[in-house]
PDB file of C-alpha atoms in Angstrom:
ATOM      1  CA  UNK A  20     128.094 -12.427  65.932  1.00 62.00           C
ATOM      2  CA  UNK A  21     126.914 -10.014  68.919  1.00 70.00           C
ATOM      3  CA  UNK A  22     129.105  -7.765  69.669  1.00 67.00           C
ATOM      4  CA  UNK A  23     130.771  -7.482  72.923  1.00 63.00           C
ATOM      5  CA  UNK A  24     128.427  -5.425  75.923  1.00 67.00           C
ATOM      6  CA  UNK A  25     130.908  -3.128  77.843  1.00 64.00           C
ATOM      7  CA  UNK A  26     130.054  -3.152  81.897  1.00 67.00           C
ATOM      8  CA  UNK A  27     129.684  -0.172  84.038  1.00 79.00           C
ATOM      9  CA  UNK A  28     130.640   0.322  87.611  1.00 86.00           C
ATOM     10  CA  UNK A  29     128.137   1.134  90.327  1.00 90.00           C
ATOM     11  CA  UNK A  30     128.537   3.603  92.860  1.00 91.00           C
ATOM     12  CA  UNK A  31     126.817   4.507  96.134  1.00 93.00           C
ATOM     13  CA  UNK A  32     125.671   7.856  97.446  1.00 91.00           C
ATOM     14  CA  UNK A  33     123.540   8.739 100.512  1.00 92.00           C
ATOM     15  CA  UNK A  34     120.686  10.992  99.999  1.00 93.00           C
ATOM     16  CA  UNK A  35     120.580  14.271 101.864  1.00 92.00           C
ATOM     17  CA  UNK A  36     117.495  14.364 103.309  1.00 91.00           C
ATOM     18  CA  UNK A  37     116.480  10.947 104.612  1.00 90.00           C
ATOM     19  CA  UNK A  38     120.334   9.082 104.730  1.00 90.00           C
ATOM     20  CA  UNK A  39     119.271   6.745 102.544  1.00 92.00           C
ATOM     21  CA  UNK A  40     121.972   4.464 101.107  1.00 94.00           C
ATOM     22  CA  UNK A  41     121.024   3.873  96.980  1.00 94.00           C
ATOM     23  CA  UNK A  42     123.103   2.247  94.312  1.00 94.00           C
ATOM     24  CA  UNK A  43     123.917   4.037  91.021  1.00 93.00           C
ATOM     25  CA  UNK A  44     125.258   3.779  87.376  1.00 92.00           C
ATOM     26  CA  UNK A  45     127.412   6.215  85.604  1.00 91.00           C
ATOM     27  CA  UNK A  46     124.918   7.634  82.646  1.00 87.00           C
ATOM     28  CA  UNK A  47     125.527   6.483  79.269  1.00 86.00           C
ATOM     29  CA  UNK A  48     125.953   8.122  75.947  1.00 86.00           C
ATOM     30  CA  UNK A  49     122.388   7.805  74.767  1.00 86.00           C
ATOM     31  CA  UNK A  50     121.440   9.815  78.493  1.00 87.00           C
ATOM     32  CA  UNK A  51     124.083  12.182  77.785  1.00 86.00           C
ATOM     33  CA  UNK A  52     122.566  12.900  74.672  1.00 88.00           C
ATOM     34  CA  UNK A  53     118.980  13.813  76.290  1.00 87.00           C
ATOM     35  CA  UNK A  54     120.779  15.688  78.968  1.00 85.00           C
ATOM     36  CA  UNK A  55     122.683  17.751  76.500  1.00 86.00           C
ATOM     37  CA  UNK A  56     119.608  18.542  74.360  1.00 88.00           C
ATOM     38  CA  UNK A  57     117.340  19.636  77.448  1.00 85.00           C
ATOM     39  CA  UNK A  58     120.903  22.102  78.710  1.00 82.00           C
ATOM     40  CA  UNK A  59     120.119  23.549  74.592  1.00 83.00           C
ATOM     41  CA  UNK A  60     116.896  24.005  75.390  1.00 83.00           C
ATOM     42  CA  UNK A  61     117.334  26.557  77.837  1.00 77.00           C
ATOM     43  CA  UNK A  62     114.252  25.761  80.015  1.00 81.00           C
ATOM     44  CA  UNK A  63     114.250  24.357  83.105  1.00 82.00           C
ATOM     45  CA  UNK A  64     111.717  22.210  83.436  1.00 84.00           C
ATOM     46  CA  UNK A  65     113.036  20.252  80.437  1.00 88.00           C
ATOM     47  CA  UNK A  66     116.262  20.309  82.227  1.00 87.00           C
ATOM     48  CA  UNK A  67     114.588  18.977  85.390  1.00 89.00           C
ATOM     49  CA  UNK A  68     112.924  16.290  83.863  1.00 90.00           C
ATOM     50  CA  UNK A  69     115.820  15.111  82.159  1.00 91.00           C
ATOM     51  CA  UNK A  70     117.695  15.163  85.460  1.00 91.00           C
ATOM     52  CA  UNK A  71     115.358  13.372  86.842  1.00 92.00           C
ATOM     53  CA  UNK A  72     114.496  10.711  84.152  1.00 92.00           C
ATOM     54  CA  UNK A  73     118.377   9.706  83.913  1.00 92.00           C
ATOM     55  CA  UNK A  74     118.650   9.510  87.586  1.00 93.00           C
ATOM     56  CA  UNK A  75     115.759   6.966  87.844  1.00 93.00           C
ATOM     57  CA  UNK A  76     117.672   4.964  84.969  1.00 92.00           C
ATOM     58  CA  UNK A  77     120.718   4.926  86.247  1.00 93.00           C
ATOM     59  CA  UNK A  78     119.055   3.517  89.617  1.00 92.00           C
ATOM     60  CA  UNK A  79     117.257   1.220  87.659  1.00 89.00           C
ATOM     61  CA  UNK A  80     113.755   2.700  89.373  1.00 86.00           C
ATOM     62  CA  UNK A  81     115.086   2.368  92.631  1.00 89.00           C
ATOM     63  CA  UNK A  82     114.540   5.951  93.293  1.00 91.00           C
ATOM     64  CA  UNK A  83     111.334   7.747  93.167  1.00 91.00           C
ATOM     65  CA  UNK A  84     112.574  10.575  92.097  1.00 91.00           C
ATOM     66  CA  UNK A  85     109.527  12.717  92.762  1.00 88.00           C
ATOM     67  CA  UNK A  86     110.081  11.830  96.119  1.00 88.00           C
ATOM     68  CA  UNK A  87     113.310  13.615  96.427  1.00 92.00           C
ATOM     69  CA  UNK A  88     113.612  17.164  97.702  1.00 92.00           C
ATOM     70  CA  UNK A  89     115.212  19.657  95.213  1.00 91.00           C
ATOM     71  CA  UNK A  90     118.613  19.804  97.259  1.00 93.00           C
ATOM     72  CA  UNK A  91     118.312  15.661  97.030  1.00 94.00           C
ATOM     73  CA  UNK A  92     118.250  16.220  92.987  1.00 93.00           C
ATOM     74  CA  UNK A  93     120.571  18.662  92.295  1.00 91.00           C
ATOM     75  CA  UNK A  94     123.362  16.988  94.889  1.00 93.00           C
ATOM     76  CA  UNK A  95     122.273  13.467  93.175  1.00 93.00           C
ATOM     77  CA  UNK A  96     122.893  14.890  89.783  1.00 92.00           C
ATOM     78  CA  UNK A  97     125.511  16.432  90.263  1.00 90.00           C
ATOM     79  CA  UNK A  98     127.071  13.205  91.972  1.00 91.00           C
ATOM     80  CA  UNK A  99     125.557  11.262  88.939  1.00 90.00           C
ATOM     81  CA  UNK A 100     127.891  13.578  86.201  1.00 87.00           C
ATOM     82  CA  UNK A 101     130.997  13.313  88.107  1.00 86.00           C
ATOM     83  CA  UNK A 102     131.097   9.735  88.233  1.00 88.00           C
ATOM     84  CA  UNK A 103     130.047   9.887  84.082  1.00 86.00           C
ATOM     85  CA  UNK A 104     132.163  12.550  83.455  1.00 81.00           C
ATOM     86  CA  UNK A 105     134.960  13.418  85.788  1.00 82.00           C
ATOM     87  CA  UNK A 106     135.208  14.232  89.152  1.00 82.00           C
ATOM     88  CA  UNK A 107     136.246  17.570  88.117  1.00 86.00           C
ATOM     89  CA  UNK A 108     134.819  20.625  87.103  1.00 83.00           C
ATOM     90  CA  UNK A 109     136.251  23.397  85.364  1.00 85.00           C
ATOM     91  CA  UNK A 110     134.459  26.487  85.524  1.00 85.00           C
ATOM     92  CA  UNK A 111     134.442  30.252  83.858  1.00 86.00           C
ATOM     93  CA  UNK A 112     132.715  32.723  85.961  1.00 86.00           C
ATOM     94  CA  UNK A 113     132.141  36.476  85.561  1.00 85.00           C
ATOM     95  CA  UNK A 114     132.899  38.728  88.129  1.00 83.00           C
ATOM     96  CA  UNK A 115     130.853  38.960  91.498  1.00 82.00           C
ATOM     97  CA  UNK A 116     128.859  41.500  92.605  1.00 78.00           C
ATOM     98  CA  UNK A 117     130.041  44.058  94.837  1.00 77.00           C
ATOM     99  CA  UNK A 118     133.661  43.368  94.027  1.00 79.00           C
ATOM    100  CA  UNK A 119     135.175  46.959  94.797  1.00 74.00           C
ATOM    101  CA  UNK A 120     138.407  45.725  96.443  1.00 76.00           C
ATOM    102  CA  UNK A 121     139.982  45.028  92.749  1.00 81.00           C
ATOM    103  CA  UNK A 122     142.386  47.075  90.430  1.00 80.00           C
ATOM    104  CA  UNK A 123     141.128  50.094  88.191  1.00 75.00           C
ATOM    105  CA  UNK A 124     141.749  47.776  85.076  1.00 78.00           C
ATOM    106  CA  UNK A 125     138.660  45.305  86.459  1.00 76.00           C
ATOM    107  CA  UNK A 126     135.531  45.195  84.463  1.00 77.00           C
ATOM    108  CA  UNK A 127     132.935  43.485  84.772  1.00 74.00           C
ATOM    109  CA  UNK A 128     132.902  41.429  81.963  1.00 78.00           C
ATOM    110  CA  UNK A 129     136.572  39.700  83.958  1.00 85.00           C
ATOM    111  CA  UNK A 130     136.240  36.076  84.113  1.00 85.00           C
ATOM    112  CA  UNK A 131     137.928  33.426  86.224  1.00 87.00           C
ATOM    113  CA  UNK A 132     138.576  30.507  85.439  1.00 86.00           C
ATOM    114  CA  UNK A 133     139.011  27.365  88.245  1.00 84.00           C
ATOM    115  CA  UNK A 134     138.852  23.624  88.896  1.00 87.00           C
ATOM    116  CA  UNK A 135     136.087  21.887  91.171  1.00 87.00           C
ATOM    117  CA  UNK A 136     136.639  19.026  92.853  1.00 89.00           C
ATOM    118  CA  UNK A 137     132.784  17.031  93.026  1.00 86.00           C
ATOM    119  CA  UNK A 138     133.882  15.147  96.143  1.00 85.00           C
ATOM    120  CA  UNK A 139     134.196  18.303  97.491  1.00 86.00           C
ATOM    121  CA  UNK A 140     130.750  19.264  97.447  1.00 86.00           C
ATOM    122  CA  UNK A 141     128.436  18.679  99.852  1.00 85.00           C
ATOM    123  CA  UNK A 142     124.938  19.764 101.580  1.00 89.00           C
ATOM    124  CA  UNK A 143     124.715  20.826 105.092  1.00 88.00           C
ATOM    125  CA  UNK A 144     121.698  18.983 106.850  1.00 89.00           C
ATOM    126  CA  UNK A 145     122.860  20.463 110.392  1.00 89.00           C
ATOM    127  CA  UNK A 146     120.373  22.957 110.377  1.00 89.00           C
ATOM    128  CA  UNK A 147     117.224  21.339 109.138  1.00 91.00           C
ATOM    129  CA  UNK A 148     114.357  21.917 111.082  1.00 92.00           C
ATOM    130  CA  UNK A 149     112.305  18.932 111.778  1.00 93.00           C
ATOM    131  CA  UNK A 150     109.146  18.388 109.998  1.00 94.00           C
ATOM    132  CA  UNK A 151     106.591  17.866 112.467  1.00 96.00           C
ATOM    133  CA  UNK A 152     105.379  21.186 113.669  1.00 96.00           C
ATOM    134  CA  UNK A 153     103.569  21.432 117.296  1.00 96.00           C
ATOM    135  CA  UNK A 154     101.019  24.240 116.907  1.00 96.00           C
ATOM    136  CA  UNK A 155      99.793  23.569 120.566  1.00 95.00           C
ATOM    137  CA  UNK A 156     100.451  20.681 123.449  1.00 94.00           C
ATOM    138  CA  UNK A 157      97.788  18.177 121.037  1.00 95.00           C
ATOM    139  CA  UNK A 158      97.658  19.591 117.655  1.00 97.00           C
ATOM    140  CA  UNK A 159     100.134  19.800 114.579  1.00 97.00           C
ATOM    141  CA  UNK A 160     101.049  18.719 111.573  1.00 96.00           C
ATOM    142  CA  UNK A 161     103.745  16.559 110.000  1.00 97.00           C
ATOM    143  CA  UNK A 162     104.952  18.395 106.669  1.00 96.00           C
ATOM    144  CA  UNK A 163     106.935  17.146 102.958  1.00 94.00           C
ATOM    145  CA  UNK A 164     109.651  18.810 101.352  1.00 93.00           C
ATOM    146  CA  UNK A 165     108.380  20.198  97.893  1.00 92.00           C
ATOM    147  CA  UNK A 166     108.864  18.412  94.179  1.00 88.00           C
ATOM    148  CA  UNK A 167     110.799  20.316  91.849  1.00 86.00           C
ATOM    149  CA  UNK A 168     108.353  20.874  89.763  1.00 86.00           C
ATOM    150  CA  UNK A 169     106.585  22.507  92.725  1.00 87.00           C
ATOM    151  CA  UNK A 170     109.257  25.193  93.855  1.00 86.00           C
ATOM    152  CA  UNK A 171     109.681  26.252  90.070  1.00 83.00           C
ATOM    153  CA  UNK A 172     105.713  26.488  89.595  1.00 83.00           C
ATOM    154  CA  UNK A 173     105.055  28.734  92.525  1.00 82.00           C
ATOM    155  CA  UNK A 174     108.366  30.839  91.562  1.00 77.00           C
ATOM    156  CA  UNK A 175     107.152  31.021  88.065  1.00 65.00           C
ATOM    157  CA  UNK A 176     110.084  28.700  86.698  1.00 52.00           C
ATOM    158  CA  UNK A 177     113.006  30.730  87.686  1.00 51.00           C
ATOM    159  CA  UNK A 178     115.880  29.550  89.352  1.00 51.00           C
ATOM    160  CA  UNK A 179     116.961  30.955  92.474  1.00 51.00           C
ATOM    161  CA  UNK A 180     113.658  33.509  92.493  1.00 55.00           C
ATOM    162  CA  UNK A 181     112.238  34.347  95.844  1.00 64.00           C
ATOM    163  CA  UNK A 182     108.437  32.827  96.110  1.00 73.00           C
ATOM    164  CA  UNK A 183     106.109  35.647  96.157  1.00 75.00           C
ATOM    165  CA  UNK A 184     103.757  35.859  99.492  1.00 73.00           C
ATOM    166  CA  UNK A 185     100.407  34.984  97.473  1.00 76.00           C
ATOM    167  CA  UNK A 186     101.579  31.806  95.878  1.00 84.00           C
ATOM    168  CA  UNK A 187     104.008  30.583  99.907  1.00 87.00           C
ATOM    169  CA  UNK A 188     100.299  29.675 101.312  1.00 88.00           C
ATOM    170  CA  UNK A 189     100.106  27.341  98.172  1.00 90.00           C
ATOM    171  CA  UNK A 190     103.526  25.789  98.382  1.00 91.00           C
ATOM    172  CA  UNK A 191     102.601  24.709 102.026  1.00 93.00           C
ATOM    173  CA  UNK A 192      99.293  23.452 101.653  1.00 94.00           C
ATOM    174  CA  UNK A 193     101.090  21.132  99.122  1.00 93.00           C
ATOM    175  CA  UNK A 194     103.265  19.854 101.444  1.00 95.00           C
ATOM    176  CA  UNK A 195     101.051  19.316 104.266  1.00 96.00           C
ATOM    177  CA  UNK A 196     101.228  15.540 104.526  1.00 96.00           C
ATOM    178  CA  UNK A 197      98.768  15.796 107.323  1.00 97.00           C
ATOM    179  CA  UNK A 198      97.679  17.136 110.617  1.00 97.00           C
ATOM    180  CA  UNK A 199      97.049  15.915 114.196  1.00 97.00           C
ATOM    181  CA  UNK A 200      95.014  17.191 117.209  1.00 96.00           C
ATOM    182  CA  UNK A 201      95.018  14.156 119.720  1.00 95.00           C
ATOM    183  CA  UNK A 202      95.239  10.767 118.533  1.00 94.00           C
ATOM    184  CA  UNK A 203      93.582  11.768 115.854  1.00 96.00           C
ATOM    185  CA  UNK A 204      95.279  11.922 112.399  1.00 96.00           C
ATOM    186  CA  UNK A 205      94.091  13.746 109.612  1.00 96.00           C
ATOM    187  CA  UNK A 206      95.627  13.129 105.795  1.00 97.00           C
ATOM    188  CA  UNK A 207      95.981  16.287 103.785  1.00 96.00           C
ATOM    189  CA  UNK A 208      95.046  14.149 100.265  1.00 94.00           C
ATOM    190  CA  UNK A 209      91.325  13.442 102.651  1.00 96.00           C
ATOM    191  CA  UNK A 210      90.806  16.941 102.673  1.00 95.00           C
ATOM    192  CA  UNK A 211      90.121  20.048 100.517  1.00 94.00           C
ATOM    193  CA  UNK A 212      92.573  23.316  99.746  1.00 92.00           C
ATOM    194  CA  UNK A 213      90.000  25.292 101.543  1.00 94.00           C
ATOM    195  CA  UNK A 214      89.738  23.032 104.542  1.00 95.00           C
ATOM    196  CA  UNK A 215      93.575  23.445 104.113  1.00 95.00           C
ATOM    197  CA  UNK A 216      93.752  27.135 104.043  1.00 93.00           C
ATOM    198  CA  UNK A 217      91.256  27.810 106.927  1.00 95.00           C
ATOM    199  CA  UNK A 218      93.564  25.884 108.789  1.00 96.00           C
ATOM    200  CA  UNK A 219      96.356  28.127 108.110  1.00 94.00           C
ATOM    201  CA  UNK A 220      94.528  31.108 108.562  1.00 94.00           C
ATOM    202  CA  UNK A 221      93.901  30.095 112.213  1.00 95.00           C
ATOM    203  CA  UNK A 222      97.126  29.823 113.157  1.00 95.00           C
ATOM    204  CA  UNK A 223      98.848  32.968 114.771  1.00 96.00           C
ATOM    205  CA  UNK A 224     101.918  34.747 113.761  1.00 94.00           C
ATOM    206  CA  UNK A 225     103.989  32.793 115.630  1.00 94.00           C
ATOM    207  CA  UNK A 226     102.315  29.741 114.980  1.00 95.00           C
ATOM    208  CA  UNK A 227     102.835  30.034 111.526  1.00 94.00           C
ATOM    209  CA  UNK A 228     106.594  31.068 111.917  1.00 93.00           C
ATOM    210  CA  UNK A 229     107.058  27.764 112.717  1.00 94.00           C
ATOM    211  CA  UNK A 230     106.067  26.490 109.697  1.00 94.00           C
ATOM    212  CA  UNK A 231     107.882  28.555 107.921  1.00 91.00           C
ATOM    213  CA  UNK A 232     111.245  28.406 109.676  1.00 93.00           C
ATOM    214  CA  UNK A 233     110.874  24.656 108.082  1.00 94.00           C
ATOM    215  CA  UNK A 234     110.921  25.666 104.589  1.00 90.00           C
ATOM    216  CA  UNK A 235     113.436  28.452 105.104  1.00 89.00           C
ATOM    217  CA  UNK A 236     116.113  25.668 106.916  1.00 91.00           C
ATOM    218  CA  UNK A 237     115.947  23.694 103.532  1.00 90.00           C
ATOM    219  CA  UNK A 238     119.600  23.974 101.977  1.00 90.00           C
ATOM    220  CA  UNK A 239     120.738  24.277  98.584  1.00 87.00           C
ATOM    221  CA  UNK A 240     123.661  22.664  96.655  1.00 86.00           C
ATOM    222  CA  UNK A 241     126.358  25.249  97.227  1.00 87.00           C
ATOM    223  CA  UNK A 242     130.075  25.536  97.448  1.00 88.00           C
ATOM    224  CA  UNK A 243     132.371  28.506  98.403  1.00 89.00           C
ATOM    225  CA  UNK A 244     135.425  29.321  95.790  1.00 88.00           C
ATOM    226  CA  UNK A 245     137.519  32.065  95.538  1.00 88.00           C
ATOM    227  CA  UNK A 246     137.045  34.809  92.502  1.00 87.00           C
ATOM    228  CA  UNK A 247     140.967  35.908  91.890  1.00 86.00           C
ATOM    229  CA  UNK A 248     141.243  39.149  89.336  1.00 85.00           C
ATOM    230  CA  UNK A 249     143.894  38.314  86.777  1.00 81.00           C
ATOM    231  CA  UNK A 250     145.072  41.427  86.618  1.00 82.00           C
ATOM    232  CA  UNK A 251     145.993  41.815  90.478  1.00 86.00           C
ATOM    233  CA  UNK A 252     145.433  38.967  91.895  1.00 83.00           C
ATOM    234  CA  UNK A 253     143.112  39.866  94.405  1.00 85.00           C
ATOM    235  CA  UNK A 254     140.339  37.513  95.643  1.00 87.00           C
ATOM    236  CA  UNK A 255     136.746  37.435  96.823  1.00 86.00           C
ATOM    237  CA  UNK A 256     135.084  34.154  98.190  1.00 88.00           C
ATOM    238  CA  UNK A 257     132.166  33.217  95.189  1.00 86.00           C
ATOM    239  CA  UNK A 258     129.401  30.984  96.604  1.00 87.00           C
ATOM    240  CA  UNK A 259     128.185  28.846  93.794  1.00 86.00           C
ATOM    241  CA  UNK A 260     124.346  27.735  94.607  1.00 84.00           C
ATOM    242  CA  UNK A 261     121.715  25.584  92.625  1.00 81.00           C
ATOM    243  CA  UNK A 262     123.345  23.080  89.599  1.00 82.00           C
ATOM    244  CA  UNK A 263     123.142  25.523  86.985  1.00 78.00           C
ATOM    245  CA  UNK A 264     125.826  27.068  89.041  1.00 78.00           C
ATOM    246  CA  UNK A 265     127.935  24.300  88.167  1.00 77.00           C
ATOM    247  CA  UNK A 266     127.239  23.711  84.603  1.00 70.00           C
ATOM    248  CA  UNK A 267     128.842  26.071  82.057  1.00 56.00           C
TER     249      UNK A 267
END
């Protein structure tokens, strides 16, 4: 005799960066269980990719998760576990930085402990700049939000770290998707990295400020809370940012 299949609900989310309606699936144990073992691991591009291959299961493939920006994965994600999990969070966090408005007993090793509500969190698209770039009155180019795996190879796998200046030319020349003068439309996969980089080269300070000012308006999963000492009870507004900032 089979035994009995239990269902799961689906839920519906809009992604960040394109308002695109999808369809998802709480994760199941045996998902939990690769999630769990990539957290152990302690590296984060196992963690990534096991974000990212439970996402496309619980969509059943209907995401291309490559195709989503990192702000799209770690707002999915975190979406994905509170719907698997609980809609709650309950965090321990040390101390901020900087917090010299406290009582002589503080130290730094203080921690404080709160509930977050999922629902709750949220990423601001208001300030996104578009991605087509006018350079002059008939040329420009159209350019991609980065992979993942991109943004951690160019900041050498940390999370959070600044890119250096060497390795921002390569980030953008990877998310060139391509470039216009006229009617004329040139794909960035039809041409070389140094046909790529001569073209950034020629653009002027300002020019190129443009560009950048896209990359720089891309948000980040983040949510304000407030740090309250124990011992006084005096608070200091935390802002949690990236998902490891929500995982304990």
């Amino acid at each position: 005799m089979a035994l009995p299949k239990v269902s799961t609900p689906t839920y519906e989310l809009k992604i960040p960066s394109t308002g695109k309606k999808v369809s998802y699936r709480p994760f199941l144990v045996k998902e939990e269980k690769t999630l769990l073992t990539a957290m152990e691991s302690g590296d984060q591009s196992t963690m990534t990719k096991a974000m990212q291959d439970i996402i496309s299961s619980c969509t059943e493939g209907e995401v291309n998760v490559k195709e989503l920006a990192p702000f799209d994965l770690e707002y999915f994600f975190l979406q994905l576990r509170g719907r698997s999990v609980g809609e709650s969070l309950t965090l321990r966090t040390p101390r901020p930085p900087n917090f010299t408005n406290c009582c002589e007993e503080a130290s730094e090793g203080d921690i404080c402990e709160f509930s977050i509500n999922i629902d709750e969190i949220s990423v601001d698209t208001s300030k996104i700049k578009s991605p087509e770039i006018e350079i002059t009155d008939d040329i420009g180019l159209k350019l991609t939000y980065p992979q993942v795996e991109t943004v951690q190879k160019y900041s050498g796998g940390v999370e959070g770290e600044d890119i250096k200046s060497e390795n921002i030319f390569k980030l953008i020349i990877e998310c060139i998707d391509y470039i216009w003068d006229g009617e004329e439309i040139y794909k960035a996969k039809d041409s070389t990295k140094k046909e790529l980089n001569d073209f950034l080269d020629s653009l002027s300070s300002g020019q190129f400020i443009k560009v950048k000012e896209f990359f720089e308006s891309m948000p980040r999963l983040s949510h304000d809370v407030e740090w309250t000492c124990y011992k006084c009870e005096k608070s200091k507004t935390l802002t949690l940012t990236g998902i490891d900032s929500f995982f304990e």
